[in-house]
mmCIF file of C-alpha atoms in Angstrom:
data_model
loop_
_atom_site.group_PDB
_atom_site.id
_atom_site.type_symbol
_atom_site.label_atom_id
_atom_site.label_comp_id
_atom_site.label_asym_id
_atom_site.label_seq_id
_atom_site.Cartn_x
_atom_site.Cartn_y
_atom_site.Cartn_z
ATOM 1 C CA UNK A 6 -0.187 -0.113 -0.127
ATOM 2 C CA UNK A 7 1.305 3.530 -1.082
ATOM 3 C CA UNK A 8 1.430 6.120 2.087
ATOM 4 C CA UNK A 9 1.414 9.600 1.223
ATOM 5 C CA UNK A 10 5.214 10.967 1.501
ATOM 6 C CA UNK A 11 5.673 14.571 3.466
ATOM 7 C CA UNK A 12 6.593 15.433 -0.019
ATOM 8 C CA UNK A 13 2.993 14.849 -1.439
ATOM 9 C CA UNK A 14 1.182 16.287 1.457
ATOM 10 C CA UNK A 15 3.256 19.897 0.667
ATOM 11 C CA UNK A 16 2.202 19.474 -2.954
ATOM 12 C CA UNK A 17 -1.409 18.634 -2.012
ATOM 13 C CA UNK A 18 -1.126 21.423 0.463
ATOM 14 C CA UNK A 19 0.036 24.028 -1.962
ATOM 15 C CA UNK A 20 -2.402 22.962 -4.422
ATOM 16 C CA UNK A 21 -4.908 23.815 -2.245
ATOM 17 C CA UNK A 22 -3.546 27.074 -1.452
ATOM 18 C CA UNK A 23 -3.576 27.696 -4.916
ATOM 19 C CA UNK A 24 -7.145 26.724 -5.792
ATOM 20 C CA UNK A 25 -8.097 28.855 -3.209
ATOM 21 C CA UNK A 26 -6.181 31.809 -3.882
ATOM 22 C CA UNK A 27 -7.531 31.680 -8.065
ATOM 23 C CA UNK A 28 -11.143 31.223 -6.533
ATOM 24 C CA UNK A 29 -10.742 34.441 -4.448
ATOM 25 C CA UNK A 30 -9.220 35.902 -7.428
ATOM 26 C CA UNK A 31 -12.237 34.721 -9.830
ATOM 27 C CA UNK A 32 -14.740 35.750 -7.134
ATOM 28 C CA UNK A 33 -13.308 39.618 -7.144
ATOM 29 C CA UNK A 34 -12.781 39.777 -10.566
ATOM 30 C CA UNK A 35 -16.441 38.906 -11.136
ATOM 31 C CA UNK A 36 -17.984 41.464 -7.988
ATOM 32 C CA UNK A 37 -15.441 44.010 -9.644
ATOM 33 C CA UNK A 38 -17.392 43.352 -13.340
ATOM 34 C CA UNK A 39 -20.851 43.298 -11.888
ATOM 35 C CA UNK A 40 -20.006 46.668 -10.082
ATOM 36 C CA UNK A 41 -18.815 47.893 -13.386
ATOM 37 C CA UNK A 42 -21.921 47.141 -15.733
ATOM 38 C CA UNK A 43 -24.313 48.470 -13.155
ATOM 39 C CA UNK A 44 -22.935 51.608 -12.351
ATOM 40 C CA UNK A 45 -23.896 52.797 -15.820
ATOM 41 C CA UNK A 46 -27.190 54.103 -15.099
ATOM 42 C CA UNK A 47 -29.639 53.159 -18.427
ATOM 43 C CA UNK A 48 -32.568 55.463 -19.570
ATOM 44 C CA UNK A 49 -34.946 52.240 -18.136
ATOM 45 C CA UNK A 50 -34.590 48.441 -17.580
ATOM 46 C CA UNK A 51 -36.684 47.844 -21.062
ATOM 47 C CA UNK A 52 -34.472 45.839 -23.819
ATOM 48 C CA UNK A 53 -35.307 48.612 -26.098
ATOM 49 C CA UNK A 54 -34.203 51.472 -23.957
ATOM 50 C CA UNK A 55 -30.669 49.408 -23.306
ATOM 51 C CA UNK A 56 -30.185 49.320 -26.570
ATOM 52 C CA UNK A 57 -30.829 53.412 -27.206
ATOM 53 C CA UNK A 58 -28.400 53.722 -24.102
ATOM 54 C CA UNK A 59 -25.878 51.714 -26.076
ATOM 55 C CA UNK A 60 -26.084 53.398 -29.008
ATOM 56 C CA UNK A 61 -25.798 57.114 -27.498
ATOM 57 C CA UNK A 62 -22.986 55.903 -25.579
ATOM 58 C CA UNK A 63 -21.011 54.464 -28.744
ATOM 59 C CA UNK A 64 -22.519 57.810 -30.827
ATOM 60 C CA UNK A 65 -21.012 60.320 -28.296
ATOM 61 C CA UNK A 66 -17.884 58.298 -27.501
ATOM 62 C CA UNK A 67 -17.018 58.154 -31.409
ATOM 63 C CA UNK A 68 -17.551 61.911 -31.880
ATOM 64 C CA UNK A 69 -15.495 62.973 -29.223
ATOM 65 C CA UNK A 70 -12.606 60.231 -30.389
ATOM 66 C CA UNK A 71 -12.793 61.722 -33.682
ATOM 67 C CA UNK A 72 -13.013 65.599 -32.795
ATOM 68 C CA UNK A 73 -10.511 64.888 -30.461
ATOM 69 C CA UNK A 74 -7.983 63.315 -33.150
ATOM 70 C CA UNK A 75 -8.586 65.926 -35.752
ATOM 71 C CA UNK A 76 -8.147 68.881 -33.139
ATOM 72 C CA UNK A 77 -11.902 70.040 -32.923
ATOM 73 C CA UNK A 78 -12.318 69.185 -29.487
ATOM 74 C CA UNK A 79 -9.377 70.984 -28.287
ATOM 75 C CA UNK A 80 -10.355 74.224 -30.398
ATOM 76 C CA UNK A 81 -13.701 73.997 -28.473
ATOM 77 C CA UNK A 82 -12.293 74.314 -25.245
ATOM 78 C CA UNK A 83 -9.729 76.921 -26.348
ATOM 79 C CA UNK A 84 -12.335 79.049 -27.456
ATOM 80 C CA UNK A 85 -12.627 81.476 -24.803
ATOM 81 C CA UNK A 86 -13.117 85.228 -24.428
ATOM 82 C CA UNK A 87 -10.991 86.256 -21.208
ATOM 83 C CA UNK A 88 -11.853 89.545 -19.285
ATOM 84 C CA UNK A 89 -13.670 92.444 -21.302
ATOM 85 C CA UNK A 90 -12.055 95.481 -20.318
ATOM 86 C CA UNK A 91 -14.905 97.262 -22.098
ATOM 87 C CA UNK A 92 -17.822 95.605 -20.019
ATOM 88 C CA UNK A 93 -19.596 94.314 -22.317
ATOM 89 C CA UNK A 94 -19.714 90.614 -21.566
ATOM 90 C CA UNK A 95 -18.995 88.164 -19.351
ATOM 91 C CA UNK A 96 -16.222 86.111 -19.486
ATOM 92 C CA UNK A 97 -16.862 82.783 -21.632
ATOM 93 C CA UNK A 98 -16.696 80.964 -24.672
ATOM 94 C CA UNK A 99 -16.938 83.075 -27.447
ATOM 95 C CA UNK A 100 -19.796 83.124 -30.016
ATOM 96 C CA UNK A 101 -22.549 82.234 -27.020
ATOM 97 C CA UNK A 102 -26.039 83.353 -27.650
ATOM 98 C CA UNK A 103 -26.302 85.247 -24.368
ATOM 99 C CA UNK A 104 -22.852 87.081 -23.774
ATOM 100 C CA UNK A 105 -24.256 89.090 -20.856
ATOM 101 C CA UNK A 106 -25.661 86.093 -18.710
ATOM 102 C CA UNK A 107 -23.745 83.083 -19.051
ATOM 103 C CA UNK A 108 -20.272 81.647 -19.914
ATOM 104 C CA UNK A 109 -21.583 79.031 -21.449
ATOM 105 C CA UNK A 110 -23.661 77.757 -24.621
ATOM 106 C CA UNK A 111 -27.209 77.101 -24.100
ATOM 107 C CA UNK A 112 -28.205 76.010 -27.435
ATOM 108 C CA UNK A 113 -27.405 72.702 -29.118
ATOM 109 C CA UNK A 114 -26.522 74.516 -32.540
ATOM 110 C CA UNK A 115 -23.793 76.094 -30.678
ATOM 111 C CA UNK A 116 -21.092 77.329 -33.707
ATOM 112 C CA UNK A 117 -18.148 75.185 -32.694
ATOM 113 C CA UNK A 118 -17.185 72.305 -34.878
ATOM 114 C CA UNK A 119 -16.913 69.782 -31.898
ATOM 115 C CA UNK A 120 -20.825 70.705 -30.388
ATOM 116 C CA UNK A 121 -21.916 70.806 -34.221
ATOM 117 C CA UNK A 122 -20.786 67.103 -34.872
ATOM 118 C CA UNK A 123 -22.208 66.020 -31.484
ATOM 119 C CA UNK A 124 -25.376 67.314 -32.179
ATOM 120 C CA UNK A 125 -25.201 65.716 -35.612
ATOM 121 C CA UNK A 126 -24.887 62.633 -34.010
ATOM 122 C CA UNK A 127 -27.502 62.796 -31.362
ATOM 123 C CA UNK A 128 -31.244 62.618 -31.874
ATOM 124 C CA UNK A 129 -31.774 65.515 -30.057
ATOM 125 C CA UNK A 130 -35.634 65.114 -31.255
ATOM 126 C CA UNK A 131 -35.503 62.018 -28.648
ATOM 127 C CA UNK A 132 -32.772 63.102 -26.621
ATOM 128 C CA UNK A 133 -30.818 66.586 -24.662
ATOM 129 C CA UNK A 134 -27.397 66.479 -23.344
ATOM 130 C CA UNK A 135 -25.131 69.009 -21.621
ATOM 131 C CA UNK A 136 -21.317 69.170 -21.719
ATOM 132 C CA UNK A 137 -19.197 69.834 -18.607
ATOM 133 C CA UNK A 138 -15.563 70.721 -18.283
ATOM 134 C CA UNK A 139 -13.760 69.087 -15.131
ATOM 135 C CA UNK A 140 -10.625 70.277 -14.255
ATOM 136 C CA UNK A 141 -8.336 70.945 -11.391
ATOM 137 C CA UNK A 142 -7.274 74.852 -10.215
ATOM 138 C CA UNK A 143 -4.886 73.100 -7.576
ATOM 139 C CA UNK A 144 -3.686 69.634 -6.685
ATOM 140 C CA UNK A 145 -6.676 69.080 -5.008
ATOM 141 C CA UNK A 146 -9.205 71.311 -5.982
ATOM 142 C CA UNK A 147 -11.674 70.293 -8.828
ATOM 143 C CA UNK A 148 -13.578 72.582 -10.423
ATOM 144 C CA UNK A 149 -16.351 72.294 -13.175
ATOM 145 C CA UNK A 150 -17.068 74.938 -16.297
ATOM 146 C CA UNK A 151 -20.206 74.106 -18.380
ATOM 147 C CA UNK A 152 -19.185 74.379 -21.623
ATOM 148 C CA UNK A 153 -23.051 73.311 -23.197
ATOM 149 C CA UNK A 154 -26.030 73.674 -20.896
ATOM 150 C CA UNK A 155 -29.852 72.457 -22.674
ATOM 151 C CA UNK A 156 -31.459 71.456 -19.417
ATOM 152 C CA UNK A 157 -31.382 69.166 -16.414
ATOM 153 C CA UNK A 158 -30.964 65.478 -16.659
ATOM 154 C CA UNK A 159 -33.579 63.182 -15.701
ATOM 155 C CA UNK A 160 -32.684 60.585 -13.532
ATOM 156 C CA UNK A 161 -31.844 57.936 -15.696
ATOM 157 C CA UNK A 162 -28.947 59.464 -17.950
ATOM 158 C CA UNK A 163 -25.878 57.989 -19.856
ATOM 159 C CA UNK A 164 -22.562 60.133 -19.117
ATOM 160 C CA UNK A 165 -19.276 59.768 -21.362
ATOM 161 C CA UNK A 166 -16.201 61.050 -20.014
ATOM 162 C CA UNK A 167 -13.037 61.728 -21.831
ATOM 163 C CA UNK A 168 -9.524 63.220 -20.080
ATOM 164 C CA UNK A 169 -7.648 65.929 -22.630
ATOM 165 C CA UNK A 170 -4.106 67.112 -22.244
ATOM 166 C CA UNK A 171 -3.516 71.258 -22.514
ATOM 167 C CA UNK A 172 -0.045 72.100 -22.977
ATOM 168 C CA UNK A 173 1.797 75.158 -22.736
ATOM 169 C CA UNK A 174 1.846 75.883 -26.178
ATOM 170 C CA UNK A 175 -1.737 75.253 -26.501
ATOM 171 C CA UNK A 176 -3.223 78.611 -28.117
ATOM 172 C CA UNK A 177 -6.560 80.608 -27.881
ATOM 173 C CA UNK A 178 -8.508 80.252 -30.940
ATOM 174 C CA UNK A 179 -9.971 83.713 -30.191
ATOM 175 C CA UNK A 180 -8.108 87.068 -30.378
ATOM 176 C CA UNK A 181 -5.364 87.706 -29.476
ATOM 177 C CA UNK A 182 -4.574 84.015 -29.883
ATOM 178 C CA UNK A 183 -2.524 83.816 -26.448
ATOM 179 C CA UNK A 184 -0.500 80.907 -25.773
ATOM 180 C CA UNK A 185 -1.595 79.121 -22.138
ATOM 181 C CA UNK A 186 1.280 79.696 -20.927
ATOM 182 C CA UNK A 187 1.327 83.427 -20.780
ATOM 183 C CA UNK A 188 -2.700 83.712 -19.716
ATOM 184 C CA UNK A 189 -3.759 84.521 -16.133
ATOM 185 C CA UNK A 190 -7.021 84.051 -14.497
ATOM 186 C CA UNK A 191 -8.855 86.878 -16.444
ATOM 187 C CA UNK A 192 -7.720 85.342 -19.556
ATOM 188 C CA UNK A 193 -8.765 81.783 -19.398
ATOM 189 C CA UNK A 194 -10.746 79.422 -17.049
ATOM 190 C CA UNK A 195 -8.065 77.107 -16.174
ATOM 191 C CA UNK A 196 -4.828 77.636 -14.462
ATOM 192 C CA UNK A 197 -1.666 76.181 -14.850
ATOM 193 C CA UNK A 198 -1.148 73.397 -12.503
ATOM 194 C CA UNK A 199 3.013 73.696 -12.831
ATOM 195 C CA UNK A 200 4.394 76.612 -14.028
ATOM 196 C CA UNK A 201 7.695 74.870 -15.331
ATOM 197 C CA UNK A 202 6.172 71.768 -16.862
ATOM 198 C CA UNK A 203 5.077 72.056 -20.680
ATOM 199 C CA UNK A 204 1.371 70.330 -19.420
ATOM 200 C CA UNK A 205 -0.895 73.064 -18.525
ATOM 201 C CA UNK A 206 -3.408 71.468 -17.311
ATOM 202 C CA UNK A 207 -6.017 67.677 -17.826
ATOM 203 C CA UNK A 208 -9.386 68.521 -18.529
ATOM 204 C CA UNK A 209 -12.211 65.773 -18.688
ATOM 205 C CA UNK A 210 -14.905 66.463 -21.213
ATOM 206 C CA UNK A 211 -18.335 65.035 -19.924
ATOM 207 C CA UNK A 212 -21.320 64.538 -22.099
ATOM 208 C CA UNK A 213 -24.145 63.871 -20.247
ATOM 209 C CA UNK A 214 -27.382 62.251 -22.565
ATOM 210 C CA UNK A 215 -30.635 62.391 -21.414
ATOM 211 C CA UNK A 216 -34.176 60.491 -22.462
ATOM 212 C CA UNK A 217 -36.858 63.903 -22.993
#
């Protein structure tokens, strides 16, 4: 009769330990995956609306990626009018409909390449959307600047986010076309995180879409 040796017992013990670790990892991954999938808020729980949600997310993501690659997205972020010494209008994005009231666009057909593409990709007869720009003014203080606001989101929304890097050498698209490294708080809505680094700051573009 074969009697297990100490080596066999140790091997079995190691095998059981390995199996336990692998099982724990698989359970953890399953939990993380479940959390990931449930953090996305659909328009509703129906199959049809889930399909619409996925479609809207894909369209918005593709539009952001295309305009990021072409430079149109960054140009929109830089389309800012700084302080007006004559006091004619508030600081804000150039070409907005109400320059004396808001710093952001309030209509979906705002005349920038990024917003025009975004508007074309979304069925605005059934959905509405806002665009927010989130950034750090210091290493710990998160700020948010509206780019476009068309209304108040419902409880069920689709949110797509994209981080964008702004460099010191990037130039405002409005007169006098100042480089970011030469701007101050009166010229631009974002301040530099580090005066000595070539990266000016990071911006998270957030598009929030909801059913009307």
